[in-house]
Short mmCIF file of C-alpha atoms and ligand atoms in Angstrom, two decimals:
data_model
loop_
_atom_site.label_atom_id
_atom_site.label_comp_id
_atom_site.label_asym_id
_atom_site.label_seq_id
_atom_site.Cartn_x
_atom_site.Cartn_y
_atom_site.Cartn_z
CA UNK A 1 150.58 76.28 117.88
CA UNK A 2 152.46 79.17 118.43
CA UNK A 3 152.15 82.51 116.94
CA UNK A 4 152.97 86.37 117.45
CA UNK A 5 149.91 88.55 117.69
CA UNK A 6 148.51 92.20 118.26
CA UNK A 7 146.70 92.39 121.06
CA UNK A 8 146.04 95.98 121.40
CA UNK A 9 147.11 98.43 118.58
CA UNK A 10 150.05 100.38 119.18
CA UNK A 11 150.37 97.57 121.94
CA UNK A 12 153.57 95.42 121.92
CA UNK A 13 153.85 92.21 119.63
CA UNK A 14 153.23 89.14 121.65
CA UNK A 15 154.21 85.38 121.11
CA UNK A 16 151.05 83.22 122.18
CA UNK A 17 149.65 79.44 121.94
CA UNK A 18 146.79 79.87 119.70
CA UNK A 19 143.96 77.03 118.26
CA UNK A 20 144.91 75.47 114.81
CA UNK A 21 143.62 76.88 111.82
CA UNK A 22 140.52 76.08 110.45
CA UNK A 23 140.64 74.65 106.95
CA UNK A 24 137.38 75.38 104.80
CA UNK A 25 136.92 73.16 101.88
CA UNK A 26 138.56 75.66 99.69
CA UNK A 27 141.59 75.79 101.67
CA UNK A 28 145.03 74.89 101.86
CA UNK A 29 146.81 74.51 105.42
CA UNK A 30 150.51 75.66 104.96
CA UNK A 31 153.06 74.22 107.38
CA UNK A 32 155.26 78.24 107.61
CA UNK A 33 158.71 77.71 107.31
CA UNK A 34 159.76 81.01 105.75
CA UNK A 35 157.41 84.24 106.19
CA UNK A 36 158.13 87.78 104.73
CA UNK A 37 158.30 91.02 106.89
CA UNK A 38 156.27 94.19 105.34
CA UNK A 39 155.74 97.90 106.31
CA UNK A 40 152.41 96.67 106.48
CA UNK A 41 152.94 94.22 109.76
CA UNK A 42 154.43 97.22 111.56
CA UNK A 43 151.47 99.69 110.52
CA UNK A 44 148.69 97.36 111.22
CA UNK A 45 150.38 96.54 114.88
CA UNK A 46 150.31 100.78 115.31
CA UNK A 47 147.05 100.71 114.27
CA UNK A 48 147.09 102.89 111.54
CA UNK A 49 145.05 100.63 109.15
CA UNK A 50 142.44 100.16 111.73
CA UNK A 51 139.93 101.73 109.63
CA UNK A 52 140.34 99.99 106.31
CA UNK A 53 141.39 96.50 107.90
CA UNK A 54 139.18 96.41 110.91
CA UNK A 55 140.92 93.13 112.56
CA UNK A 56 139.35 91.48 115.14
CA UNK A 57 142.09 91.68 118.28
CA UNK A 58 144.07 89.43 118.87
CA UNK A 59 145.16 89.18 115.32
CA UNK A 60 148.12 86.97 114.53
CA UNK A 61 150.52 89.38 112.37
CA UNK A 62 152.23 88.43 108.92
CA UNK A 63 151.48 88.60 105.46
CA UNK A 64 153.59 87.09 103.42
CA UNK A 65 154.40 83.02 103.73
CA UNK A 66 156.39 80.02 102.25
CA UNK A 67 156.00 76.59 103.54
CA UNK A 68 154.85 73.22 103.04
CA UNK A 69 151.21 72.00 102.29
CA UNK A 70 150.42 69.59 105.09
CA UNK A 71 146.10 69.03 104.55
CA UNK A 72 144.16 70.40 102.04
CA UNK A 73 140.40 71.02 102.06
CA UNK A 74 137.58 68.54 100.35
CA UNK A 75 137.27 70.87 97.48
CA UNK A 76 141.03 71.82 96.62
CA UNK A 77 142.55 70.42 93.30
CA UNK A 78 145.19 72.51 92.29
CA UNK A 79 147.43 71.45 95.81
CA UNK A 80 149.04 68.34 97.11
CA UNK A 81 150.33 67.23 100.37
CA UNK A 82 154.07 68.18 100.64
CA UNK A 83 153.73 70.84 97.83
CA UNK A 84 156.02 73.78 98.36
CA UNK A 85 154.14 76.77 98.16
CA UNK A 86 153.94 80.57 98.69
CA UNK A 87 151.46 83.38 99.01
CA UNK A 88 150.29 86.90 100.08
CA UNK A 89 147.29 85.97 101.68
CA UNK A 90 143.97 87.64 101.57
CA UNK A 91 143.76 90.97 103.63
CA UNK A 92 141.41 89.31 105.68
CA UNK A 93 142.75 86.04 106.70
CA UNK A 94 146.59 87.19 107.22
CA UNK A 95 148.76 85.50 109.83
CA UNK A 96 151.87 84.03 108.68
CA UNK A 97 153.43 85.07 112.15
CA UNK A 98 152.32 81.10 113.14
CA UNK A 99 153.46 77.65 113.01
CA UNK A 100 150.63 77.06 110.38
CA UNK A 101 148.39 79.00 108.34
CA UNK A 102 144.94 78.30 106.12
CA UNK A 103 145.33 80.20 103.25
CA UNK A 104 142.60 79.75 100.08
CA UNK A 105 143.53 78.16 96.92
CA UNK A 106 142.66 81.01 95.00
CA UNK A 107 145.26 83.00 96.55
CA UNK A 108 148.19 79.96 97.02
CA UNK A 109 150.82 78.93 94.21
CA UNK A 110 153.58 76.73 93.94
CA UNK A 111 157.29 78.36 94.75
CA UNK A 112 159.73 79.35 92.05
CA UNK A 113 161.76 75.77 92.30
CA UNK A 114 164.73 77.89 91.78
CA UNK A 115 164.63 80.20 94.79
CA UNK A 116 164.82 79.19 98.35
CA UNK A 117 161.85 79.03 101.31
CA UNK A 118 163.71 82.37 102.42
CA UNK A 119 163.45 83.85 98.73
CA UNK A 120 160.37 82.95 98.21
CA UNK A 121 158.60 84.50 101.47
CA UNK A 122 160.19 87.74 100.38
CA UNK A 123 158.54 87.61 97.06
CA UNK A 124 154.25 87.38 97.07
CA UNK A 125 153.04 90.95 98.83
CA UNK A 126 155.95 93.50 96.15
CA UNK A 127 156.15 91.23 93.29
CA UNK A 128 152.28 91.50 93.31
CA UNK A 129 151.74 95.39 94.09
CA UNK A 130 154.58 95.61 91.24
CA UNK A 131 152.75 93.59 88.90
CA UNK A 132 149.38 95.50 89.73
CA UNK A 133 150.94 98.65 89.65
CA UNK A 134 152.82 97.94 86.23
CA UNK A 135 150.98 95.25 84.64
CA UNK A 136 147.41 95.52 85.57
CA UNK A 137 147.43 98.99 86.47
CA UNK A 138 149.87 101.04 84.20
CA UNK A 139 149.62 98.90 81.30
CA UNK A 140 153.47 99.45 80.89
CA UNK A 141 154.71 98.87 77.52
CA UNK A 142 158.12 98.39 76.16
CA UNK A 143 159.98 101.75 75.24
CA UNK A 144 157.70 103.15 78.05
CA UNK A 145 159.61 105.61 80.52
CA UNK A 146 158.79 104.80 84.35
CA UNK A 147 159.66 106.33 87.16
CA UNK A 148 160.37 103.70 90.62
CA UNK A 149 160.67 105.55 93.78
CA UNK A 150 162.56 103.52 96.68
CA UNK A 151 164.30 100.88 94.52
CA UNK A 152 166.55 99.77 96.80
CA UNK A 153 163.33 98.48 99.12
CA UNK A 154 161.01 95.62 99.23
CA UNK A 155 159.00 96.94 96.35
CA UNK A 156 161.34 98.80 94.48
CA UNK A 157 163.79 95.88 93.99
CA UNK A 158 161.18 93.69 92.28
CA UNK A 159 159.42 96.12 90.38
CA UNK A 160 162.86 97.80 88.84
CA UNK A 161 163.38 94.34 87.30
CA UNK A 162 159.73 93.62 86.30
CA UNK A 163 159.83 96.78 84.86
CA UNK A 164 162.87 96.12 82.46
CA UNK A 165 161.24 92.65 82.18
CA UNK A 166 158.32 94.16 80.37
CA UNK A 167 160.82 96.69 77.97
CA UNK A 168 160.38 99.80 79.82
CA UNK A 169 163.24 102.18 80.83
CA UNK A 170 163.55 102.35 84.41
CA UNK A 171 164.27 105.53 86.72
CA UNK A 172 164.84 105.35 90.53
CA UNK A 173 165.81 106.92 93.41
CA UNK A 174 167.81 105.62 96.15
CA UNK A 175 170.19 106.68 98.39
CA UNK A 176 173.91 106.98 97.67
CA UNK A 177 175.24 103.46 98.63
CA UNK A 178 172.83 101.90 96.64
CA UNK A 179 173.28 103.51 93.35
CA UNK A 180 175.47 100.42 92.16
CA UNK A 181 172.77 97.93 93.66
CA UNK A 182 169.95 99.27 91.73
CA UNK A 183 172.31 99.43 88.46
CA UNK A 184 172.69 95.96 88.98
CA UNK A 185 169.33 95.33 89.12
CA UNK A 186 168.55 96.82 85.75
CA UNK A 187 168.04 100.82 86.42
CA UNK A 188 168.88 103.08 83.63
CA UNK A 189 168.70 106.01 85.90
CA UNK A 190 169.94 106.08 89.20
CA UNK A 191 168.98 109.32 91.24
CA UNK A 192 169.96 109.69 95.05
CA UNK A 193 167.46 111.69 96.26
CA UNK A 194 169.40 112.75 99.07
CA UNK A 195 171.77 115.06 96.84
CA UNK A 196 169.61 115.58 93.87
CA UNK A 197 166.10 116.67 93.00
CA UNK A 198 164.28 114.02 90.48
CA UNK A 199 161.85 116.52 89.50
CA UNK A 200 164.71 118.51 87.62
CA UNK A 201 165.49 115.74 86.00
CA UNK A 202 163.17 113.81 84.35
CA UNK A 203 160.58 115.13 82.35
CA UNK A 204 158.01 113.56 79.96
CA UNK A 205 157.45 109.64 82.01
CA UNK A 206 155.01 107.31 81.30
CA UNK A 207 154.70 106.05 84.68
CA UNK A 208 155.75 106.86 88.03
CA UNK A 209 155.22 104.27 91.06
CA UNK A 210 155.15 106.23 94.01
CA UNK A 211 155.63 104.87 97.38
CA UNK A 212 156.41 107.83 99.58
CA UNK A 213 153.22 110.12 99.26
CA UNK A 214 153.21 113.59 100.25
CA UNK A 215 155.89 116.07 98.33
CA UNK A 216 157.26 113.16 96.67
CA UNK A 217 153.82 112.53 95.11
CA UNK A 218 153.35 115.81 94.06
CA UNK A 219 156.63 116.31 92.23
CA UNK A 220 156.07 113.18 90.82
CA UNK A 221 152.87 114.56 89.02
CA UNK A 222 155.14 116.63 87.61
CA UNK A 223 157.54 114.71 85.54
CA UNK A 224 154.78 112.91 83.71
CA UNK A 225 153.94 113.45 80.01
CA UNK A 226 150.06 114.71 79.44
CA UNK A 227 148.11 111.45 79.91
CA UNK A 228 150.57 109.83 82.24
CA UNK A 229 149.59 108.16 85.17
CA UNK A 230 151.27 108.20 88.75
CA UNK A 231 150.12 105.28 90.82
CA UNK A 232 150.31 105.57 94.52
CA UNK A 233 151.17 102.55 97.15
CA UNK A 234 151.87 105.33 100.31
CA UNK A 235 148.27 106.98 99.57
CA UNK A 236 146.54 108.66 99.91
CA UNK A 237 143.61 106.39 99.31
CA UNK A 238 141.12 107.26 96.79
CA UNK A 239 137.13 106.87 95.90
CA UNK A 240 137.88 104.18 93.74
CA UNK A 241 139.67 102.02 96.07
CA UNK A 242 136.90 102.97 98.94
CA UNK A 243 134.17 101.66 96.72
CA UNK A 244 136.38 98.43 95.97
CA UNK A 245 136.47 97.98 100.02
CA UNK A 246 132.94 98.59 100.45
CA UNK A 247 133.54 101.15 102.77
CA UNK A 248 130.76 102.98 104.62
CA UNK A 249 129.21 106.64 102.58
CA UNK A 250 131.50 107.92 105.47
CA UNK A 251 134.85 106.30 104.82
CA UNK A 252 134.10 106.80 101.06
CA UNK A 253 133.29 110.70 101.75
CA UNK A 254 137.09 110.62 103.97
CA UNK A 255 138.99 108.58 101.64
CA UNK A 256 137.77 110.62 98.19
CA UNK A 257 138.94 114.27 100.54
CA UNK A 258 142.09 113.12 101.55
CA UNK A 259 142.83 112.69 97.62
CA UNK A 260 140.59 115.74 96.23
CA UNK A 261 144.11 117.89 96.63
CA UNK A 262 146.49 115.67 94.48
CA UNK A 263 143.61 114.73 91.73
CA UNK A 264 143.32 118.35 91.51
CA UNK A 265 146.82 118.85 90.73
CA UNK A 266 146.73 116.11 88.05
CA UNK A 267 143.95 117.37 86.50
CA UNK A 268 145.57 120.55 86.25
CA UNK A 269 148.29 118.67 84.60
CA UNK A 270 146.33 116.92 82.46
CA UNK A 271 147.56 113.58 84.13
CA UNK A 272 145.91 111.46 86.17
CA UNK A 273 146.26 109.86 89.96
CA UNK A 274 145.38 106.24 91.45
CA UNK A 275 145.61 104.75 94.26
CA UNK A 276 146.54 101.05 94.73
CA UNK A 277 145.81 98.57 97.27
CA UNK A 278 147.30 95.37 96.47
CA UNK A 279 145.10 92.60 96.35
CA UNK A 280 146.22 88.73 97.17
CA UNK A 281 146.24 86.80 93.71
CA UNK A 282 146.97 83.16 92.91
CA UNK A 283 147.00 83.51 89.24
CA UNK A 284 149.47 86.64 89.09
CA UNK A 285 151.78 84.75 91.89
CA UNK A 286 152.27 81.92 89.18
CA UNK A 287 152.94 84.23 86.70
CA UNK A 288 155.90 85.64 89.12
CA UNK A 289 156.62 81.89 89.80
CA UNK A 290 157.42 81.77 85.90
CA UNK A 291 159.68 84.93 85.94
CA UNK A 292 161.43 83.92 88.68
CA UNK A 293 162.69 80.16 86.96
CA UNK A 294 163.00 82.02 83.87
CA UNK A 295 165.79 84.26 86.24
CA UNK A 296 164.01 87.45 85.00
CA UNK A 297 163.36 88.23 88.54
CA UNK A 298 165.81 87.57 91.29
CA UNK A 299 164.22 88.13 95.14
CA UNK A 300 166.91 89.76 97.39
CA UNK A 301 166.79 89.13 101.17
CA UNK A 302 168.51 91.47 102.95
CA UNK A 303 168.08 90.26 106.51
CA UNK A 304 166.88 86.93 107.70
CA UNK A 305 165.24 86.40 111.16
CA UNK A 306 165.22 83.41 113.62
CA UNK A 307 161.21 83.08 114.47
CA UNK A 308 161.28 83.47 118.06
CA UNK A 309 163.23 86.90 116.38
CA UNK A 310 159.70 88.00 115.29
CA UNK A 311 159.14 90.89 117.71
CA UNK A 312 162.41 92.31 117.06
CA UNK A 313 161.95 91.30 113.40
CA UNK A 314 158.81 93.65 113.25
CA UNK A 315 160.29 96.30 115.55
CA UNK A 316 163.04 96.55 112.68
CA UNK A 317 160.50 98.07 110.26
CA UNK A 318 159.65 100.75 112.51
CA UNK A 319 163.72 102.15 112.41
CA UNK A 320 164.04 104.71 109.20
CA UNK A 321 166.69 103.75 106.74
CA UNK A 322 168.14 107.23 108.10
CA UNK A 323 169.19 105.58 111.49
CA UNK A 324 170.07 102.11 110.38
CA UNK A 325 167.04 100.72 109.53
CA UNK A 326 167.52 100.36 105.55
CA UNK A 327 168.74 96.93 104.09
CA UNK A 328 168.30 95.97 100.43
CA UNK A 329 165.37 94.22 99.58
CA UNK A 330 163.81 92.30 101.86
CA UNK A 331 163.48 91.31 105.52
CA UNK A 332 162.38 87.65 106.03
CA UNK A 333 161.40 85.62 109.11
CA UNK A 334 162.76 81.67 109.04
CA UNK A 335 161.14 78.63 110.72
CA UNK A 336 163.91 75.89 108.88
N1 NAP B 401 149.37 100.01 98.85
C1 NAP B 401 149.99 98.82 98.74
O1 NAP B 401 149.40 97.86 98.25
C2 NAP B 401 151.40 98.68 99.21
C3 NAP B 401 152.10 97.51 98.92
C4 NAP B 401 153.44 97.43 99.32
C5 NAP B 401 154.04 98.48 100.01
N2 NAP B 401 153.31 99.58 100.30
C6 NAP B 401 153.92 100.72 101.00
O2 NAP B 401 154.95 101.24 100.18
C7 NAP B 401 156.01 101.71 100.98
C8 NAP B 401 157.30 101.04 100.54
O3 NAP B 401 157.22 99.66 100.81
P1 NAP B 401 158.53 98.76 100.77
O4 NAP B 401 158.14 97.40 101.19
O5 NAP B 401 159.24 98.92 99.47
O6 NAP B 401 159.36 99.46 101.94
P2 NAP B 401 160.87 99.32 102.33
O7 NAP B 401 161.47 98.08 101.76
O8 NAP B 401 160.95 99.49 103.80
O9 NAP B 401 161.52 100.57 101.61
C9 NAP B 401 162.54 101.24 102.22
C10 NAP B 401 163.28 102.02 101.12
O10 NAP B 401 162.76 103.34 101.05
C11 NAP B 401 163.79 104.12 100.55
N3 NAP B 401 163.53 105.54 100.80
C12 NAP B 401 163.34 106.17 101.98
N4 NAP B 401 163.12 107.50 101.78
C13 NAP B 401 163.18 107.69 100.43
C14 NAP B 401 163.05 108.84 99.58
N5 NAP B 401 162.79 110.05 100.08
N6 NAP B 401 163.15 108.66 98.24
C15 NAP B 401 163.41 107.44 97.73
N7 NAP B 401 163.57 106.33 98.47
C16 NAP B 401 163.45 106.45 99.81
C17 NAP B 401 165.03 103.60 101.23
O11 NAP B 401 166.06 103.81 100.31
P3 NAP B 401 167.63 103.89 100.66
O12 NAP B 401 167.92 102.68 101.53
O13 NAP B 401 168.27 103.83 99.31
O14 NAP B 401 167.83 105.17 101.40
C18 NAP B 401 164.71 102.11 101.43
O15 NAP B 401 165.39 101.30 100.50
C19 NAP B 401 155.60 101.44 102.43
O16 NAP B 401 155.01 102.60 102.94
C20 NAP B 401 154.59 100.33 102.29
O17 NAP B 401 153.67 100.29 103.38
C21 NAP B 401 152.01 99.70 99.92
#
């Protein structure tokens, strides 16, 4: 079948003929007609997740998918032939870059009926950091203040509206044409960070969802209430999330400096810092699946790509929204 895959980090994307998946008897094998594009594709190909993904090159790219269940292992009971399904996959068995991908049950759930194949690729990686980050994570509650860096992106989008789904109100920062956009999408206040400094004006969150690291991080400490919590998707990685990993005393000595700095400065505070690595789920993607019918959650798809666009598709991410590079939403690969 064919498939685009990394070679060589920092090497160019390549279209290949590559075996058929193997389905274990806990698997589902996904005919891909619809596949999402993420930050992530573009950093993994640069080889800047090397060390907490160690792939084994060639790696076919890509993880986000909607398709079609077309065989199902000995032991699955939750799937059906012809079933119209999406998923993140798990971190180590991505590849949605491919004609056809094995993905486990336990990770796999039906598509929102409501939403196309397109739609619903765009959805399973950011609707499930948001949920993790909101749900799981922030234990967000309704009259809860949170702050949403980004909303206009991939992430942003869907957590915005999860985030008004669960009662909170919603701040976010965006640039100036996409002030309305986000209103639209539920924000009660819009900031563009190009013109205006968040940290002067908000004061006292509950939340913030950070996606951007560095400064942004920092001043985000700072417009918590004592107790608050700022979650982190940019990094930097903590001890916690080394320890989930399993990383090597090494890694988990690396990962728990790079964050002594900022959990210093929430300490200080008197708030506190995590780091989140989103984690595939099947159970929390049906949960979306119900949002989504219910129309509390509406994907957006920015930008749709042909397949044999997949190179270009992934050389997109690399371009900053600065120079042309920002669309709403999400970017999506299609196979129909
Ligand atoms: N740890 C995890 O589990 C996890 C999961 C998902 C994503 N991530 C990471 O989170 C980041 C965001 O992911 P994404 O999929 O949402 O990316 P994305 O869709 O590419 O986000 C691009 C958005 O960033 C906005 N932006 C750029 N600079 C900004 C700034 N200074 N302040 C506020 N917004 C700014 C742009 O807004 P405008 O267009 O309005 O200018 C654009 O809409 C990426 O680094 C990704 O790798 C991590």
């Amino acid at each position: 079948m064919r498939a685009f895959v990394v070679n060589r980090y920092k090497g160019p994307l390549q279209q290949v003929d590559v075996p058929e998946p193997v389905v274990g008897e806990r698997d589902v094998l996904v005919q891909v007609q619809a596949a999402g594009l993420n930050q992530l594709d573009e950093k993994i190909r640069a080889g800047e997740f090397k060390l907490i993904l160690p792939y084994k090159l060639p790696q076919i790219l890509g993880n986000d998918v909607a398709g079609t269940v077309v065989g199902v292992g000995a032991k699955v009971r939750g799937f059906a032939l012809g079933d119209e399904v999406y998923a993140r996959p798990d971190k180590d068995r991505i590849g949605t870059f491919a004609e056809r991908i094995a993905v486990a049950e336990a990770d796999l759930a039906l598509k929102p009926a409501s939403v196309s194949l397109e739609e619903a690729a765009s959805l399973p990686l950011v609707a499930l950091t948001a949920w993790q980050a909101l749900v799981e994570r922030g234990n967000l509650q309704p009259g809860q203040r949170v702050l949403i860096h980004a909303g206009a992106g991939g992430v942003g989008t869907i957590a915005i509206q999860l985030a008004k789904h669960l009662g909170a109100t919603v701040a976010t920062t965006v640039s100036a044409g996409n002030v309305d956009f986000v209103r639209e999408l539920g924000a009660d206040v819009v900031i563009d960070y190009r013109s205006q400094d968040f940290e002067e004006l908000l004061d006292g969150y509950d939340l913030v969802l950070d996606s951007l690291g560095g400064k942004n991080l920092e001043k985000s400490l700072r417009v918590l209430r004592p107790g608050g919590k700022a979650i982190g998707i940019a990094g930097p990685p903590d001890s916690a999330f080394a320890r989930e990993l399993g990383a090597n005393p090494v890694l988990r000595l690396v990962m728990t400096a790079l964050s002594s700095g900022i959990r210093r400065q929430a300490r200080r505070l008197g708030v506190t810092y995590e780091f989140l690595f989103m984690r595939a789920s099947g159970d929390q993607l049906r949960q979306i699946t119900a949002l989504v019918d219910s129309g509390a959650l509406r994907p957006v798809v920015g930008r749709i790509f042909d397949f044999d666009q997949t190179v270009q598709a992934v050389q997109s991410l690399a371009v900053p929204s600065t120079e042309g590079g920002g669309i709403r939403g999400k970017a999506v690969i299609s196979r129909t």
